XYZ file of C-alpha atoms in Angstrom:
124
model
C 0.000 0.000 0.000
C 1.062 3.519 -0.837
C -0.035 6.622 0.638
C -0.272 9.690 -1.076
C -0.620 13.050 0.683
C -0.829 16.658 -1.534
C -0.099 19.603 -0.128
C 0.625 23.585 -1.958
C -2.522 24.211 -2.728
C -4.625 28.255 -2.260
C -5.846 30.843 -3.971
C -3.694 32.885 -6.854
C -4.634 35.226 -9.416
C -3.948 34.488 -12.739
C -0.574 34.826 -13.865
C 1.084 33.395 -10.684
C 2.732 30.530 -9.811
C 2.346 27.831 -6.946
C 4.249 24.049 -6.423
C 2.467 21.183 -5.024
C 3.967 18.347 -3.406
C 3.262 14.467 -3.118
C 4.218 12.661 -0.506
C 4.353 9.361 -0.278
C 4.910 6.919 2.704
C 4.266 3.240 3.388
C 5.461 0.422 0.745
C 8.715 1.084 -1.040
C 8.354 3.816 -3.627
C 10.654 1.853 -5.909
C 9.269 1.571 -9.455
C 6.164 3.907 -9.263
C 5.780 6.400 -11.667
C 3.494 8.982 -10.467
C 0.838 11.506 -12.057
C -0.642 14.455 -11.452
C -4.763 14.645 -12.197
C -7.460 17.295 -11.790
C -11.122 17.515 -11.848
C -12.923 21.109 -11.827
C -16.238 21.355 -10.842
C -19.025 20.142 -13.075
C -15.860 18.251 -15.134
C -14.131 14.783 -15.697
C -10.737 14.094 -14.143
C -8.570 14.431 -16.225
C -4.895 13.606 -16.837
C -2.413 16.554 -16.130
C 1.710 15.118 -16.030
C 3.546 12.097 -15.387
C 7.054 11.360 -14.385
C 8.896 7.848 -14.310
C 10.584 6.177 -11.558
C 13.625 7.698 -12.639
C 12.549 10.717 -13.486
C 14.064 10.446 -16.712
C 10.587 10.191 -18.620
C 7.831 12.616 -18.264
C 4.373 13.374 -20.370
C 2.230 15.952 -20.238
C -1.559 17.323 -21.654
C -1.215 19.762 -24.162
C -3.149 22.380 -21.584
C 0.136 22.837 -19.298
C 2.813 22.048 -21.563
C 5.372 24.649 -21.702
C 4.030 26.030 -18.039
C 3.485 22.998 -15.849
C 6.706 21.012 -14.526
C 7.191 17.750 -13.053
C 9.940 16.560 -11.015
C 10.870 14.110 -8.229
C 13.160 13.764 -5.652
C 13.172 10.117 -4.716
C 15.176 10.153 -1.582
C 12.714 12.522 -0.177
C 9.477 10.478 -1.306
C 8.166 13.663 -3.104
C 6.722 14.312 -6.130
C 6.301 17.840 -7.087
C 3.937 19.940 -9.207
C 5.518 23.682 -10.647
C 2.617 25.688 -12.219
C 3.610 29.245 -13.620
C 1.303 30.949 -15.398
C -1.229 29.910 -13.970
C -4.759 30.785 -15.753
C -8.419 30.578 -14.643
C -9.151 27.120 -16.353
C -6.357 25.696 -14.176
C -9.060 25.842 -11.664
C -9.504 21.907 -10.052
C -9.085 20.012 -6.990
C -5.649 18.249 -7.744
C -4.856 14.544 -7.230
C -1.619 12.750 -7.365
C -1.271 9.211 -7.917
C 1.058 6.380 -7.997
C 1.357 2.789 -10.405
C 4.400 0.823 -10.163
C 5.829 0.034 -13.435
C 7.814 -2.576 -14.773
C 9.796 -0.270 -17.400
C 10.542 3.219 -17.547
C 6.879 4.836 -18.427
C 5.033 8.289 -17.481
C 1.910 6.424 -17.982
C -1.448 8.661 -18.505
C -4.113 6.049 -17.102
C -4.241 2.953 -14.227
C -3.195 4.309 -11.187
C -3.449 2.566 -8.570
C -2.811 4.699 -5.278
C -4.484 7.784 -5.031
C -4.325 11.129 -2.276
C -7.197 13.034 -1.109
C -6.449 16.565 -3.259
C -5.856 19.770 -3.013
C -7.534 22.721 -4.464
C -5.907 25.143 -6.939
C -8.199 28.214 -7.635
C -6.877 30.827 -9.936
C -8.798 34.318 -10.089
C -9.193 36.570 -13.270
């Protein structure tokens, strides 16, 4: 079992930037890759980023490419979640999740493990 926990959520205005973080604790957080997911009101989830294990593999929607960065620092546990330029759409309560892969993959669906959320609202 993995447990997820997001934290770095509040309240910008559009134009700013804020980091999330995932921790993780429990099971060994060898071979997971993790994600990052949102769901605004009224809305689907939907997929956001993805790093690998290693870190050496990422993917990423088209909506937050060029703005949104993933990274991990494994010896910490910790996922994070750099947003700059952040816009009202980017609006959502956001999830991070874990899947353990067997090869180097940022995968964008089947997660297993999943934390509770945190919510991003970005004024006009």
């Amino acid at each position: 079992q993995v447990h997820l926990v997001e934290s770095g959520g509040g309240l910008v205005q559009a134009g700013d930037s804020l980091r999330l973080s995932c921790a993780a604790s429990g099971r060994t957080w060898a071979g997971y890759a993790v994600g990052w997911f949102r769901q605004a009101p009224g809305k689907e989830r939907e997929f956001v980023t993805a790093i690998s294990w290693s870190g050496a593999t990422t993917n990423s929607a088209d909506s937050v490419k060029g703005r949104f960065t993933i990274a991990r620092d494994n010896a910490r546990n910790t996922v994070y979640l750099q947003m700059n330029s952040l816009k009202p759409e980017d609006t959502a309560v956001y999830y991070c999740a874990a899947r353990y892969t067997s090869a180097e993959g940022a995968p964008k669906r089947a997660y297993d493990y999943w934390g509770q959320g945190t919510q991003v609202t970005v004024s006009s």
